[in-house]
Structures are given as structure tokens and as C-alpha cells.
PDB file of C-alpha atoms in Angstrom:
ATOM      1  CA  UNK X   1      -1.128  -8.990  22.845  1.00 85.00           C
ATOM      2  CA  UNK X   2       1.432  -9.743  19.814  1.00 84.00           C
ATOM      3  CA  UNK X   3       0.648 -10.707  16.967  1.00 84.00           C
ATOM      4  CA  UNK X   4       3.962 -12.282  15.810  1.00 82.00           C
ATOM      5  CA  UNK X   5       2.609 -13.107  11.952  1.00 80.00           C
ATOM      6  CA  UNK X   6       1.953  -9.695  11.633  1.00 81.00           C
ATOM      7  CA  UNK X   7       4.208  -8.413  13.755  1.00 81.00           C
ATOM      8  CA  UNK X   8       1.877  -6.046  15.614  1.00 86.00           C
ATOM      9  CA  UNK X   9       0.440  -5.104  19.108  1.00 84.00           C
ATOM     10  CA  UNK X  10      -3.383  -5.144  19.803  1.00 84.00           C
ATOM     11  CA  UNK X  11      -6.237  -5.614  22.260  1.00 86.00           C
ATOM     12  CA  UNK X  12      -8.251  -8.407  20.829  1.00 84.00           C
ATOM     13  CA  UNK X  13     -11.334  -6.391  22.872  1.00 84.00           C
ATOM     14  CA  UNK X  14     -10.940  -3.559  21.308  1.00 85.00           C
ATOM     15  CA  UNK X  15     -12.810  -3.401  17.829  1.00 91.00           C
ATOM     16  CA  UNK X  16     -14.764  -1.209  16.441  1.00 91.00           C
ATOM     17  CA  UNK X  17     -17.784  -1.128  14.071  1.00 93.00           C
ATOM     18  CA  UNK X  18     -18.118   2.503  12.975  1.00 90.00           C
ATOM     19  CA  UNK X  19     -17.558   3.643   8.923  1.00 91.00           C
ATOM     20  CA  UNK X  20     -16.292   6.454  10.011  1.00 91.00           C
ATOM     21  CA  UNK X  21     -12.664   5.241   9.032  1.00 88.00           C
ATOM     22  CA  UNK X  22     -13.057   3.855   5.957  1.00 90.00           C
ATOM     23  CA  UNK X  23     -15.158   6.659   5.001  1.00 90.00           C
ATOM     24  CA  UNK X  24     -12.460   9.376   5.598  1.00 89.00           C
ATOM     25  CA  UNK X  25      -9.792   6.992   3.880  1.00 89.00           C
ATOM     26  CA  UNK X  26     -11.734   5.553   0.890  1.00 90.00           C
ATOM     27  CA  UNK X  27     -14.253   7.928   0.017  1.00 89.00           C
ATOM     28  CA  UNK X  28     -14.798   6.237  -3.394  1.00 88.00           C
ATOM     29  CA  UNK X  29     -16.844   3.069  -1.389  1.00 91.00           C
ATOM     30  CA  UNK X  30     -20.127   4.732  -0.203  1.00 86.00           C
ATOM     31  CA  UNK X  31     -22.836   3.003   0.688  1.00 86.00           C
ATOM     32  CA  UNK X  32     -20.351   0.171   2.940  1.00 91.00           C
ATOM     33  CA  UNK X  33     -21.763  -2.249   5.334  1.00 92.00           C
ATOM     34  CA  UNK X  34     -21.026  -3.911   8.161  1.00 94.00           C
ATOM     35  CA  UNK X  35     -17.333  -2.266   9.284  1.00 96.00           C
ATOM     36  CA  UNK X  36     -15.031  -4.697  12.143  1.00 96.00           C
ATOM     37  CA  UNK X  37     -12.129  -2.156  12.708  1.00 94.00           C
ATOM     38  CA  UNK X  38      -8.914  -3.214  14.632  1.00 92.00           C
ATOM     39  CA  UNK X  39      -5.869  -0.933  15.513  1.00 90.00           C
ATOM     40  CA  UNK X  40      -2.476  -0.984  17.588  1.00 88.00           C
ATOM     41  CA  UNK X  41       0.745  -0.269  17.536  1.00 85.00           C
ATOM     42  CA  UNK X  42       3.890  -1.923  15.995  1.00 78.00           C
ATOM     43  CA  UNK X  43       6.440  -1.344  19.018  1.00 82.00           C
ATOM     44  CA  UNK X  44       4.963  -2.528  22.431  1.00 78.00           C
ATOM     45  CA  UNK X  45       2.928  -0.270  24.323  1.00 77.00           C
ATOM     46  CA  UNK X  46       4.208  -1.101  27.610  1.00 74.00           C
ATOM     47  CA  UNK X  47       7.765  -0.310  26.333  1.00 75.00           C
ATOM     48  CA  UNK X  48       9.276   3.178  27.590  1.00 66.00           C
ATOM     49  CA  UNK X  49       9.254   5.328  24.697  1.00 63.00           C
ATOM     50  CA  UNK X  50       9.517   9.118  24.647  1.00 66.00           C
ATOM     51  CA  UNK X  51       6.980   9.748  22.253  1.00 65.00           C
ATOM     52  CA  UNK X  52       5.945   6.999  19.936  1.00 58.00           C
ATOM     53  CA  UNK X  53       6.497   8.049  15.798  1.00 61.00           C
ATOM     54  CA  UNK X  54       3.351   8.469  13.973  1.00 60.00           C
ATOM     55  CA  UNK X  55       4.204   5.687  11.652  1.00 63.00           C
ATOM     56  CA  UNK X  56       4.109   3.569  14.898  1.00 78.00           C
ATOM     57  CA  UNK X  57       0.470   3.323  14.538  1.00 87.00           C
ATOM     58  CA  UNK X  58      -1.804   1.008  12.496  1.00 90.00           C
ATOM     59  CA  UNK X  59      -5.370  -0.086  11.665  1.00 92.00           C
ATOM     60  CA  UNK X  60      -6.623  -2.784   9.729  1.00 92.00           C
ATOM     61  CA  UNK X  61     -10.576  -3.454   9.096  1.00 95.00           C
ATOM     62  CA  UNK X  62     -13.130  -6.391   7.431  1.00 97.00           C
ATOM     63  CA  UNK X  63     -15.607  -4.248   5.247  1.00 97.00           C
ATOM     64  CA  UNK X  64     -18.791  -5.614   3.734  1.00 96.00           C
ATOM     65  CA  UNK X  65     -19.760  -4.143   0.143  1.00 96.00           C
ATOM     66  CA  UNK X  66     -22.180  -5.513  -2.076  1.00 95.00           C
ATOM     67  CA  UNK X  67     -21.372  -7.483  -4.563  1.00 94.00           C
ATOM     68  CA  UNK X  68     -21.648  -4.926  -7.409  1.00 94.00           C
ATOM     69  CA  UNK X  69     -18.941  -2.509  -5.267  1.00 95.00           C
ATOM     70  CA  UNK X  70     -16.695  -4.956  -5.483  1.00 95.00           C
ATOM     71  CA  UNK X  71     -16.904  -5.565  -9.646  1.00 94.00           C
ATOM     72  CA  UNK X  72     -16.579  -2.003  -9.343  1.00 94.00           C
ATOM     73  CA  UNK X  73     -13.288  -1.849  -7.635  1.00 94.00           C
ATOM     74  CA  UNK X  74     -11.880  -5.005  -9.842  1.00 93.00           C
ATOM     75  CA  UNK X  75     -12.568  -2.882 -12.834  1.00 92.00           C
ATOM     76  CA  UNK X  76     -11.331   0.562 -11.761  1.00 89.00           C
ATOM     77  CA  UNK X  77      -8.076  -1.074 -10.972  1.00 87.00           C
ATOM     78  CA  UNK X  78      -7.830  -3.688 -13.960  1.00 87.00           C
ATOM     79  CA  UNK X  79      -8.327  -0.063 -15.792  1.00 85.00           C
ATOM     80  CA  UNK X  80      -5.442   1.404 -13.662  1.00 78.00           C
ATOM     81  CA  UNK X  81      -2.960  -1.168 -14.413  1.00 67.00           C
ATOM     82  CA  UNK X  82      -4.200  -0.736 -18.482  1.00 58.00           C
ATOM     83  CA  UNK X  83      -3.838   3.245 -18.542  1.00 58.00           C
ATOM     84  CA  UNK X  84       0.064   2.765 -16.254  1.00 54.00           C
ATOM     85  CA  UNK X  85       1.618  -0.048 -18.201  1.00 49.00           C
ATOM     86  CA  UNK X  86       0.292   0.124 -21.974  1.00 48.00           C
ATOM     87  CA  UNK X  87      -1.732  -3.005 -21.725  1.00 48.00           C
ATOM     88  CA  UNK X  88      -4.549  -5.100 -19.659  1.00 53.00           C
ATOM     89  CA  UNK X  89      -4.238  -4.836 -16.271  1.00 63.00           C
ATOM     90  CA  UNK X  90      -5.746  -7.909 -14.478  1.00 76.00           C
ATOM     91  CA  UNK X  91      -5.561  -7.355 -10.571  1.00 85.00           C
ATOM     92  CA  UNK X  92      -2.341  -9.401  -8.755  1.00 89.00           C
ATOM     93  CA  UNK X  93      -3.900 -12.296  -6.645  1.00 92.00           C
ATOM     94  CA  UNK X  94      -3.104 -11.944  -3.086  1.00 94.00           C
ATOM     95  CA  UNK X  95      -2.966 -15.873  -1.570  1.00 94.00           C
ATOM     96  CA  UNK X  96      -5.032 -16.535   1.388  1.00 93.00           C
ATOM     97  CA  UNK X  97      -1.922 -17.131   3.528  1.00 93.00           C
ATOM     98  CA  UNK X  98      -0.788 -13.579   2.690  1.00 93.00           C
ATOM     99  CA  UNK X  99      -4.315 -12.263   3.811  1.00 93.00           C
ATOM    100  CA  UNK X 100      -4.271 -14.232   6.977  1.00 91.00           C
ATOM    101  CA  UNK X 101      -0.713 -13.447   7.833  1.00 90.00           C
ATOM    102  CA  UNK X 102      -1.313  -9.790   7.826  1.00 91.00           C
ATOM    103  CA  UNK X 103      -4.269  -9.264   9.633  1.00 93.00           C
ATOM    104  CA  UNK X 104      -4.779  -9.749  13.720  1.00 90.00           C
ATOM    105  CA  UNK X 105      -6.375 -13.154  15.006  1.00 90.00           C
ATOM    106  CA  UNK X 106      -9.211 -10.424  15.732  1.00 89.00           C
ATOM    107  CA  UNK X 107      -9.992 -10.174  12.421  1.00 93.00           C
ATOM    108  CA  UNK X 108      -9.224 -13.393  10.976  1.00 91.00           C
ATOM    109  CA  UNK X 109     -12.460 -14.728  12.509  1.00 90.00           C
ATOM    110  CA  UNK X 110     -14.555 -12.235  10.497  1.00 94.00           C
ATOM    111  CA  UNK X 111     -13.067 -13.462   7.210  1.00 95.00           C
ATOM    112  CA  UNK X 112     -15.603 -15.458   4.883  1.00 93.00           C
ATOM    113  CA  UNK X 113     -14.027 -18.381   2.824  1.00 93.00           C
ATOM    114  CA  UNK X 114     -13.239 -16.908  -0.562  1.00 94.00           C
ATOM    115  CA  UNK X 115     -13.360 -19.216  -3.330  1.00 90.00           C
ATOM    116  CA  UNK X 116     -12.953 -16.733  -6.282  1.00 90.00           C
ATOM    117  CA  UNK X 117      -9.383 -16.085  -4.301  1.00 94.00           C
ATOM    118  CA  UNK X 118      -8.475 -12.379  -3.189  1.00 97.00           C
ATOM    119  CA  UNK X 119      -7.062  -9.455  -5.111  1.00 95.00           C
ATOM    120  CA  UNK X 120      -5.131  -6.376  -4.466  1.00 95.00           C
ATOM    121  CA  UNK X 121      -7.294  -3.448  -5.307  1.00 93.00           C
ATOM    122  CA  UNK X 122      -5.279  -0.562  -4.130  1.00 89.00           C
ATOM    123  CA  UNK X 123      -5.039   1.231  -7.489  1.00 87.00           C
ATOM    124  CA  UNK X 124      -8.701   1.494  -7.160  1.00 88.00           C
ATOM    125  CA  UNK X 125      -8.786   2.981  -3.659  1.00 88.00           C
ATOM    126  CA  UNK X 126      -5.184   5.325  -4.073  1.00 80.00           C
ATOM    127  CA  UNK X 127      -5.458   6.660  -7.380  1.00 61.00           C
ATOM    128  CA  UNK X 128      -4.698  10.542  -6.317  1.00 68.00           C
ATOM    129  CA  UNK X 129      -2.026  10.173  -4.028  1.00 66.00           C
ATOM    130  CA  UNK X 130      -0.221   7.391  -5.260  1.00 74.00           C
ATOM    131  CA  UNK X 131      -0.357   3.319  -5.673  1.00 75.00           C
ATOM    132  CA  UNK X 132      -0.454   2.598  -2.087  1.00 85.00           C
ATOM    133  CA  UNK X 133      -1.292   5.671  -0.025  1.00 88.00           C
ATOM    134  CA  UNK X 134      -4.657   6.508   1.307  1.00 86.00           C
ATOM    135  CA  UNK X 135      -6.862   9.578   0.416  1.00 86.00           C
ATOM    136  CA  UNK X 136      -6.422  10.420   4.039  1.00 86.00           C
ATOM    137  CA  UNK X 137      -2.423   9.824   3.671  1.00 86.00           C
ATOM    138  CA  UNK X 138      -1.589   6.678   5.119  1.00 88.00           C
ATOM    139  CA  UNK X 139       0.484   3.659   3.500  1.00 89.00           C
ATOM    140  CA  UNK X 140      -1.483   0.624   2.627  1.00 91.00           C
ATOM    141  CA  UNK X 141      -0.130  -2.718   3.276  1.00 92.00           C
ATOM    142  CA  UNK X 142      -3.484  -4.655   1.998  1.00 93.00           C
ATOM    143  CA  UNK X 143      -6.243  -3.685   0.035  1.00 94.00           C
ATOM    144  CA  UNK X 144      -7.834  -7.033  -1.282  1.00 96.00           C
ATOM    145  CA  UNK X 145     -11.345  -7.894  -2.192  1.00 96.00           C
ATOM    146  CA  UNK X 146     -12.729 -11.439  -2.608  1.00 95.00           C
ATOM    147  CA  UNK X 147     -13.608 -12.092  -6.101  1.00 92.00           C
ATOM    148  CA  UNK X 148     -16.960 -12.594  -6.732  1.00 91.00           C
ATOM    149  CA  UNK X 149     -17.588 -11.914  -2.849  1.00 93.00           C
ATOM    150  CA  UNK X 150     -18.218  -8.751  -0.429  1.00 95.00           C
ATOM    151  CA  UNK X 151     -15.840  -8.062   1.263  1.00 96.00           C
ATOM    152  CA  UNK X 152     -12.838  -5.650   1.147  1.00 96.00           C
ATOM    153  CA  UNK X 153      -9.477  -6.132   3.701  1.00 96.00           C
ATOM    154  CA  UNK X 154      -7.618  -3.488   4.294  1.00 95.00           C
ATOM    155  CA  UNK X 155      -4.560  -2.753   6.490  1.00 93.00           C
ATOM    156  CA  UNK X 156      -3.278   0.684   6.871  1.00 90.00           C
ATOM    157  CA  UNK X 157      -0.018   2.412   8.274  1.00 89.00           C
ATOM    158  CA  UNK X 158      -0.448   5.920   9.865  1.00 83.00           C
ATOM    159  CA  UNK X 159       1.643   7.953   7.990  1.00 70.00           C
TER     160      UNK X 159
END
């Protein structure tokens, strides 16, 4: 299927539930819970292409933390933000629309309502290899926790 909001190409019964992603991309989160893992491609697969570019591919997941990981990540990239531009660096909101847009309807139904709203985190979860690049090397589109909540969003570009 299409997702045309996010502009992406998926099975909607094809998910996933293993850490083992998230635990090769954000080694800094140990200890996650549950994991709802959803990939694709951005061209369609049925399309005759040669050989498909590794940036072709994407993944996106829904992780749970507990509450206290979360804090965590809030402050490690409120401290970010404070050490890179001489001041306080209060996460950037990221509006529930944005959220929603960017994931696949497969995931959307494992969102929880958020009523502290959702921030970007991805200063937290990049620091070594840049503001939006995974430890494992791919771009990151989303990187938001719920404030106050558990969970983490995350959508990721192969790279």
C-alpha cells in the first residue's frame, strides 16, 4: 500500500516487535519495552527498477520507555541545545499532525493520546554523528517523545 501523507510504501501486515533495531540505532535507550517496527520503501516496489538506492529504504517504530527514560532524553537534549547555542535549550514541540502525518496508518493505531504534546529529541539520540543521523548511520526524520509519557517515535532513512 501507499501511504500518500507520508509518502511511503508498506505492508500494513508486516510489523515487527523485536528491539533489535532500535538497539543497534539508539544504543543510549536500554532497558526499552514493547517495540511495533514498520518498514518499506519510498518508490513502489512493484515498479521496474534496476537496483533500488539504499536511501530508498525506510523504517519507522512506536517504542515504549518508562517514564524516567523519557525525562532522561528531554534533558540530554535541552542540555544539547544549551552547550550548541550559548543558552537554554528547551526541546522544539513537534504538533500531533506532524507526528501523524509521518508515520504509516500501521503505526498510527499504536500511538497513545499525548497530552503533555510531543518533542523532538534527536540531539539526545545523534549526538556523535551529527543532529539527525543515527549511531548506526541513518537520517532521522522523527525522533519525538511524549512529554510526561512513554513513548518514543521514530522514523528513520537508510542511509
Amino acid at each position: 500500500m501507499q501511504d500518500e501523507a507520508s509518502e511511503r510504501y508498506f505492508r500494513p501486515d508486516l510489523v515487527g516487535h523485536s528491539p533489535e533495531l532500535v538497539e543497534v540505532h539508539f544504543p543510549v535507550l536500554e532497558g526499552v519495552g514493547a517495540v511495533t517496527v514498520a518498514e518499506g520503501r519510498f518508490t513502489d516496489p512493484y515498479e521496474r527498477v534496476p537496483i533500488p538506492a539504499q536511501d530508498d529504504y525506510w523504517w519507522q517504530a512506536v517504542i515504549e520507555l518508562e517514564p524516567a527514560q523519557v525525562d532522561e532524553l528531554v534533558s540530554a537534549t535541552a542540555a544539547a541545545g544549551a552547550s550548541d547555542h550559548g543558552g537554554a535549550g528547551a526541546p522544539e514541540p513537534v504538533s500531533e499532525d506532524e507526528v501523524l502525518d509521518a508515520l504509516v496508518p500501521t503505526l498510527e493505531g499504536e500511538v497513545q493520546d499525548c497530552p503533555g504534546g510531543w518533542v523532538d529529541v534527536s540531539p539526545a539520540l545523534a549526538q556523535e554523528k551529527g543532529p539527525d543521523v543515527s549511531d548506526a548511520g541513518d537520517l532521522l526524520e522523527l525522533t519525538a517523545v511524549c512529554a510526561g509519557g512513554s513513548q518514543l517515535l521514530t522514523s528513520a532513512r537508510d542511509m
